[in-house]
Coordinates of C-alpha atoms in Angstrom, one line a residue:
Chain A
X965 CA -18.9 -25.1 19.6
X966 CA -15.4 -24.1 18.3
X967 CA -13.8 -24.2 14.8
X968 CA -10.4 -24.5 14.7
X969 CA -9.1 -24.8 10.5
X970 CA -5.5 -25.2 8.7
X971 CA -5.2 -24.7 5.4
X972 CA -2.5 -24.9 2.6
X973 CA -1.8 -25.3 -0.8
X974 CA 0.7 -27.7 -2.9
X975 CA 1.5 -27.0 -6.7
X976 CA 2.2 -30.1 -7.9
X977 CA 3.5 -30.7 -11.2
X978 CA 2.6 -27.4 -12.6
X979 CA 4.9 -24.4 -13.1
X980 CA 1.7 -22.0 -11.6
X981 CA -0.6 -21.9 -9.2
X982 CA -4.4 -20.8 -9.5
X983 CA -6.3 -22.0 -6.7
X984 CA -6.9 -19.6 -4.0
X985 CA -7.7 -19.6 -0.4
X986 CA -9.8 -16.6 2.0
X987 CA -10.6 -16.7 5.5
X988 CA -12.7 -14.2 7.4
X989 CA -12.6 -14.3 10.9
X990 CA -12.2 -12.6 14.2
X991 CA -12.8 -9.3 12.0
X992 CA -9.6 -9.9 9.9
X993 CA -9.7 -11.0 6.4
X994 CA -6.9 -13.8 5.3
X995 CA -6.3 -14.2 1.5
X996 CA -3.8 -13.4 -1.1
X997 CA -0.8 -13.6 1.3
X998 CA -2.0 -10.6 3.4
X999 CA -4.1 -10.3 7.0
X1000 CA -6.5 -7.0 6.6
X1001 CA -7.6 -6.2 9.5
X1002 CA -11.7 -5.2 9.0
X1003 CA -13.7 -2.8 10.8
X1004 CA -15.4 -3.7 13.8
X1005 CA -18.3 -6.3 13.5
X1006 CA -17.8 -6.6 9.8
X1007 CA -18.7 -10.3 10.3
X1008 CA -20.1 -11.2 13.7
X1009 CA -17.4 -12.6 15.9
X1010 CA -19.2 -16.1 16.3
X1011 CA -19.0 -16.6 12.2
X1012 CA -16.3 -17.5 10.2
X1013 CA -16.4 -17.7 6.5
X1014 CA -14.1 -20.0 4.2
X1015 CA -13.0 -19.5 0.6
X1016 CA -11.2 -21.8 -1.8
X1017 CA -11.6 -20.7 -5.9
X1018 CA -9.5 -22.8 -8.5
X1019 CA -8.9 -21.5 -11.6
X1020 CA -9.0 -22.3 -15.3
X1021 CA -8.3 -21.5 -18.7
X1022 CA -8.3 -17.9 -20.4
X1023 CA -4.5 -18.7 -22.0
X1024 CA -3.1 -18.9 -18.4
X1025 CA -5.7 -15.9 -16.5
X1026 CA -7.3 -18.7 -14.2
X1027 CA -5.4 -17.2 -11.6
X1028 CA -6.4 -13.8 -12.1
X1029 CA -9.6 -15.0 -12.1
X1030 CA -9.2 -17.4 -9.0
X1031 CA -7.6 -14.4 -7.5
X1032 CA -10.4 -11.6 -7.9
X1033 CA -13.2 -13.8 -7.4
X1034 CA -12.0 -14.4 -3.6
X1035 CA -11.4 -11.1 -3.5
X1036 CA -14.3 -9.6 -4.6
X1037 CA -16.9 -12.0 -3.0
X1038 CA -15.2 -11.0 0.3
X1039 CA -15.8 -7.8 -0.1
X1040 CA -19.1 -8.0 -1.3
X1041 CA -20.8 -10.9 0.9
X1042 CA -19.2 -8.5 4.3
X1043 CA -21.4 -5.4 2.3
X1044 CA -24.1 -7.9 1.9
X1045 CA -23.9 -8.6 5.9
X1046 CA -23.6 -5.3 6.8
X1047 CA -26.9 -4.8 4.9
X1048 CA -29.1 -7.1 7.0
X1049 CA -29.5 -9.8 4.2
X1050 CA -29.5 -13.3 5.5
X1051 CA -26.4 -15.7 4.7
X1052 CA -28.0 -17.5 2.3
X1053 CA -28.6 -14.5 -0.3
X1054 CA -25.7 -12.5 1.3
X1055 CA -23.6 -15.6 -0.4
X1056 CA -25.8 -15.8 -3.4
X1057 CA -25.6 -12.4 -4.2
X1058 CA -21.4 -12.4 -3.4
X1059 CA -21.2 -15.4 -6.2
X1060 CA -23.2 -13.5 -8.7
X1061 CA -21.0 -9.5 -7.7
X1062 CA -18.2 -11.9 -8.2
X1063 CA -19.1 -13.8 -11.6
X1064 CA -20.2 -9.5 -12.9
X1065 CA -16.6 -8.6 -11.5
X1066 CA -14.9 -11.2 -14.4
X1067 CA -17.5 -10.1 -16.9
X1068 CA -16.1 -6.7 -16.7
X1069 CA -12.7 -7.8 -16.4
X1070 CA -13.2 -9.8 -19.9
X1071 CA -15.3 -7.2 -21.3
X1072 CA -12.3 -4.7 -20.9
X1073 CA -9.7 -7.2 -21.5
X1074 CA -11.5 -9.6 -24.4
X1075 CA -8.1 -11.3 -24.0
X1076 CA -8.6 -12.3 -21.0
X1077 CA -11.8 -14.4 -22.2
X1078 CA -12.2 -17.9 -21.1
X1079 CA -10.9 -17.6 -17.8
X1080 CA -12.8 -18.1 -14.8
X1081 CA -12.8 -20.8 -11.5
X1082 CA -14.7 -22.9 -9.2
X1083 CA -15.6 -21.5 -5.8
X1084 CA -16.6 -22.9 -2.9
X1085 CA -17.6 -20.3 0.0
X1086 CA -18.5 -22.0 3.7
X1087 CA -19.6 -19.7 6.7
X1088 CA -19.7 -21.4 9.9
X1089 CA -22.1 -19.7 12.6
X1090 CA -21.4 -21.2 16.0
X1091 CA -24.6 -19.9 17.8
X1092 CA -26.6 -22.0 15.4
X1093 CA -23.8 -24.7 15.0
X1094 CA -24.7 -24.6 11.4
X1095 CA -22.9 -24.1 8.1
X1096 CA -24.1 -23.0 5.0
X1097 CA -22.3 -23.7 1.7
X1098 CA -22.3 -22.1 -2.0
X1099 CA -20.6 -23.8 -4.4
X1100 CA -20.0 -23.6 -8.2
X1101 CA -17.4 -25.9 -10.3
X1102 CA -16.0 -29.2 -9.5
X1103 CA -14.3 -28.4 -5.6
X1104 CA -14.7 -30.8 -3.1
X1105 CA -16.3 -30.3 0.1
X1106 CA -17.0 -33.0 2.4
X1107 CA -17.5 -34.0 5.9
X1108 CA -15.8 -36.8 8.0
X1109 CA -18.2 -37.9 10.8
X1110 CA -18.7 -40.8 13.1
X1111 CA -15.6 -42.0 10.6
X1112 CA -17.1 -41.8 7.5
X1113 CA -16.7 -39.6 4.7
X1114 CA -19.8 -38.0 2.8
X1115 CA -19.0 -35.2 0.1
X1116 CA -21.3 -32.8 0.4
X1117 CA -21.8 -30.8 -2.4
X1118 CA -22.9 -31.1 -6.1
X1119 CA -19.9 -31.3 -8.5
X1120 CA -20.4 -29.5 -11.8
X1121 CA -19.1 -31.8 -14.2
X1122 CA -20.8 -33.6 -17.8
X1123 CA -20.3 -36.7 -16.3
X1124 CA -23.0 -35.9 -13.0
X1125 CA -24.9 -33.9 -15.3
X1126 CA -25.6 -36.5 -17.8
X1127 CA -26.1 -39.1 -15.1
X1128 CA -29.6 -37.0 -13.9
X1129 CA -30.1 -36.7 -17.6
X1130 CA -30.2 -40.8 -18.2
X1131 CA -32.2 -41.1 -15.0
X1132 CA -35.0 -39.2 -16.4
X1133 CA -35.1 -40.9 -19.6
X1134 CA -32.7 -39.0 -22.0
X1135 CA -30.9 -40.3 -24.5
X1136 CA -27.3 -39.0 -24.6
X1137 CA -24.8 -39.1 -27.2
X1138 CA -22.4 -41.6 -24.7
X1139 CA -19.7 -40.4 -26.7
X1140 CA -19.5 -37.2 -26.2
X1141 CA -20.2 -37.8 -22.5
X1142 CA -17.0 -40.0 -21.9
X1143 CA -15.3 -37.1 -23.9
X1144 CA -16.2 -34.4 -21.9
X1145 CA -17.1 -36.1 -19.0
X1146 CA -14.5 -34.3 -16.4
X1147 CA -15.5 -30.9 -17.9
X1148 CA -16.9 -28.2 -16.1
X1149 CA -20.6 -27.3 -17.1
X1150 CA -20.9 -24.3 -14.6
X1151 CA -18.0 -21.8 -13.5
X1152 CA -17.6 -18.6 -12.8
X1153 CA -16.8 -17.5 -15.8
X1154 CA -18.5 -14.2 -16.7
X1155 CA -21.6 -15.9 -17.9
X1156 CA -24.8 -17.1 -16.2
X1157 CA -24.4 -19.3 -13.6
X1158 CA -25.8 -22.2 -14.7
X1159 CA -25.6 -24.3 -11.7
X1160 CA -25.1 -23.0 -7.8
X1161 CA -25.3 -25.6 -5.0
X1162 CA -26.6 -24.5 -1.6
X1163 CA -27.5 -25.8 1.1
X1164 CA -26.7 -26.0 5.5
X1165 CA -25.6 -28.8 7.4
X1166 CA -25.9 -29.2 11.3
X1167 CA -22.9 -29.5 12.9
X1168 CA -21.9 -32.1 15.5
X1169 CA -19.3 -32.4 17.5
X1170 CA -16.0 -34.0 16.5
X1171 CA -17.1 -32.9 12.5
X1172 CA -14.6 -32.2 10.4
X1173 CA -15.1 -30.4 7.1
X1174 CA -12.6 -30.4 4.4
X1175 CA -12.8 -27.7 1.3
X1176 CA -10.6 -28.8 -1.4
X1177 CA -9.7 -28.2 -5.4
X1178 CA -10.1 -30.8 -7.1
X1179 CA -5.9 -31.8 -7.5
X1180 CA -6.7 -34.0 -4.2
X1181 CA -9.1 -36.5 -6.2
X1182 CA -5.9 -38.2 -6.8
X1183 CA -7.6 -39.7 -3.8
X1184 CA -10.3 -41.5 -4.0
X1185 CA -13.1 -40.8 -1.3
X1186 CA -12.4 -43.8 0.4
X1187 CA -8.9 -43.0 1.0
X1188 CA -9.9 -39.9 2.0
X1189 CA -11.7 -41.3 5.3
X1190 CA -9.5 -43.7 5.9
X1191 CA -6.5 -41.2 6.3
X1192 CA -8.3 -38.7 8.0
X1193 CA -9.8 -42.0 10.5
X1194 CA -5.9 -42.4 10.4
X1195 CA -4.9 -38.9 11.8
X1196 CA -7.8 -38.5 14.0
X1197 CA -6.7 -41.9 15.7
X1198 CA -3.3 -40.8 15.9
X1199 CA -4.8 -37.3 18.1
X1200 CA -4.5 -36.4 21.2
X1201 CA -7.2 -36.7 22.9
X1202 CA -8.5 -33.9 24.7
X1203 CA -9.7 -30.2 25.0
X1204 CA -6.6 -28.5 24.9
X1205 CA -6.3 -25.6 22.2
X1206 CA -3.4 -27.4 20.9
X1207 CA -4.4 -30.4 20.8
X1208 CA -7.1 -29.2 18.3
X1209 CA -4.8 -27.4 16.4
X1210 CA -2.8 -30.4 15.8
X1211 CA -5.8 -32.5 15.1
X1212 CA -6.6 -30.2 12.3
X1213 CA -3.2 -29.8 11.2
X1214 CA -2.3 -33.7 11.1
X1215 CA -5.4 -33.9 8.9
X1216 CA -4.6 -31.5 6.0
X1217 CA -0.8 -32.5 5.6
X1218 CA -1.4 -36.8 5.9
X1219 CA -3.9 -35.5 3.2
X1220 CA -1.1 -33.7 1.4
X1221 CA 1.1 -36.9 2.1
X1222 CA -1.8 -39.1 0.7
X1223 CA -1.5 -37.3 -2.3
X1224 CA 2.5 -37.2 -2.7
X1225 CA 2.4 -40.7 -2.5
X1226 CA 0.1 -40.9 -5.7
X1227 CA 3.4 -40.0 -6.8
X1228 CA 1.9 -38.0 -10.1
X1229 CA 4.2 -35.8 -12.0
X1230 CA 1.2 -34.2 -13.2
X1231 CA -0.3 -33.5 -10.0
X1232 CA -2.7 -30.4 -10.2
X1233 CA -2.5 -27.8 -7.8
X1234 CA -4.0 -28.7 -4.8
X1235 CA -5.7 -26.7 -1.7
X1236 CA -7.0 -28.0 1.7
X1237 CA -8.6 -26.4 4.4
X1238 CA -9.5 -28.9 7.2
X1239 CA -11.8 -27.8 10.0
X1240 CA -12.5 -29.6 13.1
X1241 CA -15.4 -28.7 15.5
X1242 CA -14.9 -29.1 18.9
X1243 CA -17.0 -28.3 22.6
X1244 CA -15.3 -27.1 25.5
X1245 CA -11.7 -26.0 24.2
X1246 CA -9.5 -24.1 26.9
Chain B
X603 CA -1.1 -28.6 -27.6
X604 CA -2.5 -26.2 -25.7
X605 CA -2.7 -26.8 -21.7
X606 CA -6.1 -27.2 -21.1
X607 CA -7.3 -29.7 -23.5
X608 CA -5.4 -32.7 -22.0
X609 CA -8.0 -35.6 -22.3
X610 CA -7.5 -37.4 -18.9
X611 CA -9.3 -36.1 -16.1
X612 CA -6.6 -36.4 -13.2
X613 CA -3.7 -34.7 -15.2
X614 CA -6.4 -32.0 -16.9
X615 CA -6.6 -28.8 -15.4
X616 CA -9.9 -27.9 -14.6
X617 CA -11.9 -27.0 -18.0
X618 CA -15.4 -25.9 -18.5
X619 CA -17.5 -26.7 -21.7
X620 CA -20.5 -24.7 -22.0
X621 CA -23.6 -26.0 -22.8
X622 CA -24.5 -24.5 -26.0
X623 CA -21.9 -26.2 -27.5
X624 CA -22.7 -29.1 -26.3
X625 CA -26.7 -28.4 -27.0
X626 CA -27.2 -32.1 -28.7
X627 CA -25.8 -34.3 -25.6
X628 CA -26.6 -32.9 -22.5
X629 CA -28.1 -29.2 -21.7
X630 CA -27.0 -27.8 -18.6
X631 CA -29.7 -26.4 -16.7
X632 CA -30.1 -22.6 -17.2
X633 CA -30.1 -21.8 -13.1
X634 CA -30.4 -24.7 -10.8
X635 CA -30.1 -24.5 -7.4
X636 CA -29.2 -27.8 -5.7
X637 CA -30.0 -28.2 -2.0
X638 CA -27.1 -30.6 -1.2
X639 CA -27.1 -34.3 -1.5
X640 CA -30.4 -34.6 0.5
X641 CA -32.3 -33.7 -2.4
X642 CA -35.0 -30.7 -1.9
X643 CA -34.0 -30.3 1.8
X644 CA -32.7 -26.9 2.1
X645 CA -31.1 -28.3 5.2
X646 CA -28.8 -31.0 4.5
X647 CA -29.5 -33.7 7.3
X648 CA -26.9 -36.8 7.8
X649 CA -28.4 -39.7 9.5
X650 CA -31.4 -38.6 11.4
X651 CA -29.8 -36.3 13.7
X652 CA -31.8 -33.1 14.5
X653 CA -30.2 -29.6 14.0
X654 CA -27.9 -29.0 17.4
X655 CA -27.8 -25.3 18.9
X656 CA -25.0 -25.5 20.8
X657 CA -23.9 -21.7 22.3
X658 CA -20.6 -22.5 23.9
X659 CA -20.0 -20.1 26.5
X660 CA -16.2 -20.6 26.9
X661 CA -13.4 -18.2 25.8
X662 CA -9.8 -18.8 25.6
X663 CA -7.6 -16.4 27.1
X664 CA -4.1 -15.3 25.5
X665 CA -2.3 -17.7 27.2
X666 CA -3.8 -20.6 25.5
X667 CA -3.4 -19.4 21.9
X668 CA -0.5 -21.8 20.8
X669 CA 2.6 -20.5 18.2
X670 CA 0.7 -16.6 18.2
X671 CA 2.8 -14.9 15.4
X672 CA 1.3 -12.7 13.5
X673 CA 1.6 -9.5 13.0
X674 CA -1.3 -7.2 13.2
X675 CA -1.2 -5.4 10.2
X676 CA 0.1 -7.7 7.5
X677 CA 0.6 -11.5 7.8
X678 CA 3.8 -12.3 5.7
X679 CA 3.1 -15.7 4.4
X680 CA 3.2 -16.7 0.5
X681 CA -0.4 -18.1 -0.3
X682 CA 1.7 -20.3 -2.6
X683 CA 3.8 -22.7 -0.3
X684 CA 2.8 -21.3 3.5
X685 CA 0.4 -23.1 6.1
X686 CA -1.9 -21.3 7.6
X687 CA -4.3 -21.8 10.5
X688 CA -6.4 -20.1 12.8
X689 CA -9.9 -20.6 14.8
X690 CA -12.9 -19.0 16.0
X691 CA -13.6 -19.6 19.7
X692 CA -17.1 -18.6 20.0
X693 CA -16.9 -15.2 22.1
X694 CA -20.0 -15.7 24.3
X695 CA -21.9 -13.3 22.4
X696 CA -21.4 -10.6 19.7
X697 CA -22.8 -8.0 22.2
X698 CA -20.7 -8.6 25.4
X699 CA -17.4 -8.9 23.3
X700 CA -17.9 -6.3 19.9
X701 CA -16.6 -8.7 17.1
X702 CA -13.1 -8.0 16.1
X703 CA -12.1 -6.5 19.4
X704 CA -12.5 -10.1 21.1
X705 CA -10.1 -12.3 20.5
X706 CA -9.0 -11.1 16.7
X707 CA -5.0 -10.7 18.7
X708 CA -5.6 -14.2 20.4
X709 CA -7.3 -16.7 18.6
X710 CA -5.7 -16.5 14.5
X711 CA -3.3 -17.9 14.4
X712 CA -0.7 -17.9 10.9
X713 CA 2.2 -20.5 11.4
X714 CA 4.0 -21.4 9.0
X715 CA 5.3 -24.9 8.3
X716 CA 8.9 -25.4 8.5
X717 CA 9.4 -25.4 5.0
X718 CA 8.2 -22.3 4.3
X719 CA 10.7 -20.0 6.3
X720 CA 11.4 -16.7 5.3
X721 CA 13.2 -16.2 1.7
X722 CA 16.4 -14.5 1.9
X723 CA 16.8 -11.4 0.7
X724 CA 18.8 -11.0 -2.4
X725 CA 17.6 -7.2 -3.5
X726 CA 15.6 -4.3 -2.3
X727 CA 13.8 -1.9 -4.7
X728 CA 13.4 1.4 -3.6
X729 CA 10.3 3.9 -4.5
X730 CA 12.3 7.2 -5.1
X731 CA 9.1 9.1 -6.9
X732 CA 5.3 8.6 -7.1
X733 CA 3.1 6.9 -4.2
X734 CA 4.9 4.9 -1.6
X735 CA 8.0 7.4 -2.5
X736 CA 10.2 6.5 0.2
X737 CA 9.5 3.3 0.9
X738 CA 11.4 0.1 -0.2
X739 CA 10.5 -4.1 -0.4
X740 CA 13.2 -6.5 -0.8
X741 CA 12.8 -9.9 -2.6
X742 CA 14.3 -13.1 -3.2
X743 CA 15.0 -16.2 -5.4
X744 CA 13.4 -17.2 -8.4
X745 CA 11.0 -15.1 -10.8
X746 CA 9.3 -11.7 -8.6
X747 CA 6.6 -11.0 -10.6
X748 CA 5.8 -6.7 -10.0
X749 CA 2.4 -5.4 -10.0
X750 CA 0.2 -3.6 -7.8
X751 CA -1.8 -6.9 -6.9
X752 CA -1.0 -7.7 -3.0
X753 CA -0.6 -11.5 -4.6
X754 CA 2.2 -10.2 -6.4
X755 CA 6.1 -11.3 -5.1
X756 CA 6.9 -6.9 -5.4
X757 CA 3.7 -5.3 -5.0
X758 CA 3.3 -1.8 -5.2
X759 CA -0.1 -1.6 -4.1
X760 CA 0.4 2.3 -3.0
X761 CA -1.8 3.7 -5.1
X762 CA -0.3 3.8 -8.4
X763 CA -2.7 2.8 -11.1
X764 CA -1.3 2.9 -13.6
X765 CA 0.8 -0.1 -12.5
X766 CA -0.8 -3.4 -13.6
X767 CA -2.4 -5.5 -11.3
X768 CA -0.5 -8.3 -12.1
X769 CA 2.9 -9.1 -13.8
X770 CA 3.4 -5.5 -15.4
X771 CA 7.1 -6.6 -15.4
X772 CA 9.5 -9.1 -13.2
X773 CA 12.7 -9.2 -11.7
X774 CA 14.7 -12.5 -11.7
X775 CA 18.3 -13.2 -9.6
X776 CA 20.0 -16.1 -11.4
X777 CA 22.6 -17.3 -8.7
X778 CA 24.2 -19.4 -11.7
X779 CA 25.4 -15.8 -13.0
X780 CA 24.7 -14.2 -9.7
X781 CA 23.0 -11.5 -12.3
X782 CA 20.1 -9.7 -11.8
X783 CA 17.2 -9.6 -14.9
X784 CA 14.6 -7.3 -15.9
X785 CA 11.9 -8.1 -17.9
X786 CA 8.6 -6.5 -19.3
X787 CA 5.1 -8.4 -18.7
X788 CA 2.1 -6.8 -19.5
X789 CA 2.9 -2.9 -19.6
X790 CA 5.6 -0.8 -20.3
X791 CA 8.8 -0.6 -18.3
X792 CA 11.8 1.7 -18.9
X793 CA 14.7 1.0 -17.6
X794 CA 17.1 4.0 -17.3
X795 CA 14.8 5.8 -19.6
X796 CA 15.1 2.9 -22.0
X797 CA 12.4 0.9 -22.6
X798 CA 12.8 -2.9 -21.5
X799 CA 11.3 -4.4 -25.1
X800 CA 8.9 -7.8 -25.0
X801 CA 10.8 -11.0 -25.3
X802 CA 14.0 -9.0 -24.4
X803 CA 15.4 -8.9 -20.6
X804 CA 18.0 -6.3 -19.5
X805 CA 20.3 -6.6 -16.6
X806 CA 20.4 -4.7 -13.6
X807 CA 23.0 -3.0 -11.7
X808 CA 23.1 -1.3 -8.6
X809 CA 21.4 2.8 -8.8
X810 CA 19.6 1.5 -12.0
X811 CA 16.2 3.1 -12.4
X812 CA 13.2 1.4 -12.9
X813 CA 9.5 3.2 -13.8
X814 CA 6.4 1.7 -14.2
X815 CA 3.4 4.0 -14.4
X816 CA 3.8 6.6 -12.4
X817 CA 6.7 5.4 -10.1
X818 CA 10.3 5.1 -10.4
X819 CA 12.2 2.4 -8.2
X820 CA 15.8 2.9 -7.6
X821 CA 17.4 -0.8 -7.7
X822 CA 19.6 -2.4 -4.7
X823 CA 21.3 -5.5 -4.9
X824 CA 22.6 -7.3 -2.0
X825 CA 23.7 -10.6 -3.8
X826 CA 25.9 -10.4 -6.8
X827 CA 29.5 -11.2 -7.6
X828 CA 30.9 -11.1 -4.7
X829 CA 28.2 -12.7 -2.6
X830 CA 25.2 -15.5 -2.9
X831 CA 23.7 -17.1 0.2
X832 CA 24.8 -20.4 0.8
X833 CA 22.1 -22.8 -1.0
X834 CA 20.8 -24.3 2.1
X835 CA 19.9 -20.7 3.4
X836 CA 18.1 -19.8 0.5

């Protein structure tokens, strides 16, 4: 199976931008506006391995952060390969290199205190047509199959948190919930981790996968499978190359035009990477 | 009011509260892995479908690589506003096609979308002493932000570092006054052997020096007085 992704960010109402976007593939490594071209076999040719981080806080850092956190889990989950670990740990021990990396930024720059960012890292490995996830913050990743949409991973927000909580009998101050409800609970932020999310998926054919910050929750996950049901009945059909491109391509910007159409002058920043799976591509 | 403590969840940027603030309403969990929506699966199943090996034996050749343009060294697109793509088509194996070396010049792909089309050029900077001496970067509209950080609109990642990673000074064009600004950021910046002061921008002109750490950029302008690109250009 084939994995053909598009990916690109809008700013929205904000004068900045802190969400951040990585690729590795095809022994190149896209992020931060530049293609690095990697040593041979860094990552093995039949995996690919997709980053988004969005940043936060630390009197206007979250970019920073956002920014070194892709980096450095790059660099670290390729050293992690290279050593024989497994994905799994090779991506747990990436998130926790990359949460030390903003401790030591903060403890050298207590200024820069308070920032940090969500991450979602995705590795797909086409021989066992499986991906597996880590994921800390409130991103969105999600899959579109058979024409429905089912977010896959945990989101780390109060709201979530204290909905486990109630189910196993606690009283909450309901208050402070609503408050804080949209708040981040766990983040890469320099401290412990206090939740990760993990987990594979089995991949079918005709998938698609979306990674996301959390600026396109403008939409709600309805709308979100109905306009990617939209652009995937608008494809071509086929296995032309192109074709697939486009099929990936039409997904991530009617998802961009879903969220224009919100028309919120306070639209967040918001980052999509779309990627379809496909047999038999020429 | 500061930006982060807006109350209403779709116009807040993202904020985290920890949970020993918060230790009378809900304690986060002090490491909890989650296994995905399927509860303690650690593989996620949708439906009832079983796990699918599927080794696709295809490759693409070059020719069917649509809109190949990149470069191999350094893909020129703004993370900010550029589209990006690319795919992974499965060489047949790791061993009969070393990874990298397969299809790294066939199958990513970096296209931009037609909004994003190259800035024009309104200056250059040139590094007359310290590492990278000799070479130059030019830059366009709005506010260049200079540090040594590859995300940075003039980075001079060359080995200087004493530069800061990010925003140790910037460099605006204001085609209103068809000037050209310096101003410090987070480290010092002398301009002419001046220093540029906080809060307080200086303009450029053409031969001006500029150091930062260890290097000294000789300024360029190609925009000015006597010439702006025509607005639908820029």
């Amino acid at each position: 199976m084939q994995a053909i992704w598009s990916a690109s960010q809008i700013q929205g109402g904000r004068d900045y931008q802190e969400d951040f976007l990585g690729v590795i593939e095809n022994n190149s490594a896209i992020a931060l506006g530049k293609k690095q071209l990697l040593e041979d076999g860094a990552l093995p040719a039949h995996q690919s391995l997709y980053l988004l981080a969005d940043g936060m806080g630390g009197m206007g850092h979250g970019d920073l952060a956002a920014s070194t956190v892709v980096d450095v889990f790059m660099a670290s989950f390729l050293e992690n390969i290279a050593e024989g670990l497994d994905i799994r740990t090779s991506l747990r021990q990436a998130l926790h290199r990359s949460n030390q990396a903003i401790l030591d930024m903060i403890t050298a720059e207590p200024e820069q205190s308070g920032m940090g960012c969500t991450l979602i890292a995705l590795l797909w490995d086409s021989h066992l047509a499986t991906v597996t996830w880590i994921s800390v913050g409130d991103s969105l990743l999600g899959i579109q199959r058979d024409g429905r949409w089912l977010a896959l991973n945990e989101k780390h927000i109060w709201r979530n948190l204290a909905k486990k909580k109630r189910a196993a009998g606690e009283v909450l101050d309901e208050e402070e919930i609503e408050r804080i409800g949209g708040a981040l609970y766990s983040a890469i932020d320099g401290s412990e981790l206090s939740a990760i999310d993990q987990a594979d998926l089995s991949i079918q054919q005709n998938d698609v996968i979306i990674i996301a910050s959390d600026g396109l929750e403008v939409l709600s996950e309805d709308m979100i499978e109905q306009t990617i049901n939209t652009s995937l009945k608008d494809a071509a059909e086929g296995v032309e190359i192109n074709d697939a491109f486009n099929t990936v391509e039409g997904i991530r910007s009617s998802l961009f035009s879903g969220v224009e159409e919100q028309n919120n002058h306070h639209q967040d920043n918001t980052s999509v990477i779309s990627i379809g799976f496909f047999n038999g591509l020429a | 009011m500061s930006k982060f403590d807006s109350g209403e969840r779709d116009h807040a940027p993202t904020r985290l509260i920890r949970s020993k603030n918060k230790a009378a309403t809900a304690d986060a969990p002090t490491e909890h892995i989650n296994q995905g929506h399927a509860g303690d699966k650690e593989t996620v199943k949708i439906g009832s479908e079983q796990p699918t090996v599927n080794i696709n034996q295809g490759q693409s050749s070059a020719g069917d690589a649509p809109t190949v343009n990149i470069k191999q060294d350094n893909v020129d697109f703004r993370p900010e506003t550029g589209a990006m793509a690319g795919g992974n088509l499965n060489p047949a194996s790791d061993s009969a096609a070393p990874a990298g070396r397969t299809s790294a010049d066939k199958t990513v792909l970096v296209r931009r979308s037609a909004d994003t089309a190259e800035q024009a050029t309104v200056a250059w900077l040139v590094i007359v002493s310290g590492p990278g001496k000799g070479k130059s970067i030019s830059f366009s509209y709005g506010l260049n932000k200079i540090g040594r950080d590859v995300s940075q609109d003039i980075a001079l990642s060359f080995g200087d570092s004493e530069i800061s990673r990010q925003e140790h000074a910037s460099i605006e064009f204001d085609p209103k006054t068809r000037k050209f600004y310096l101003s410090k950021g987070d480290n010092l910046v002398y301009l002419n052997d001046e220093r540029v002061g906080a809060g307080g921008e200086k303009t450029l002109e053409q031969g001006d020096e500029i150091v930062l750490g260890a290097t000294t950029l000789r300024f360029v302008p190609f925009c000015g007085a006597d010439f702006d690109w025509p607005a639908s250009d820029s």
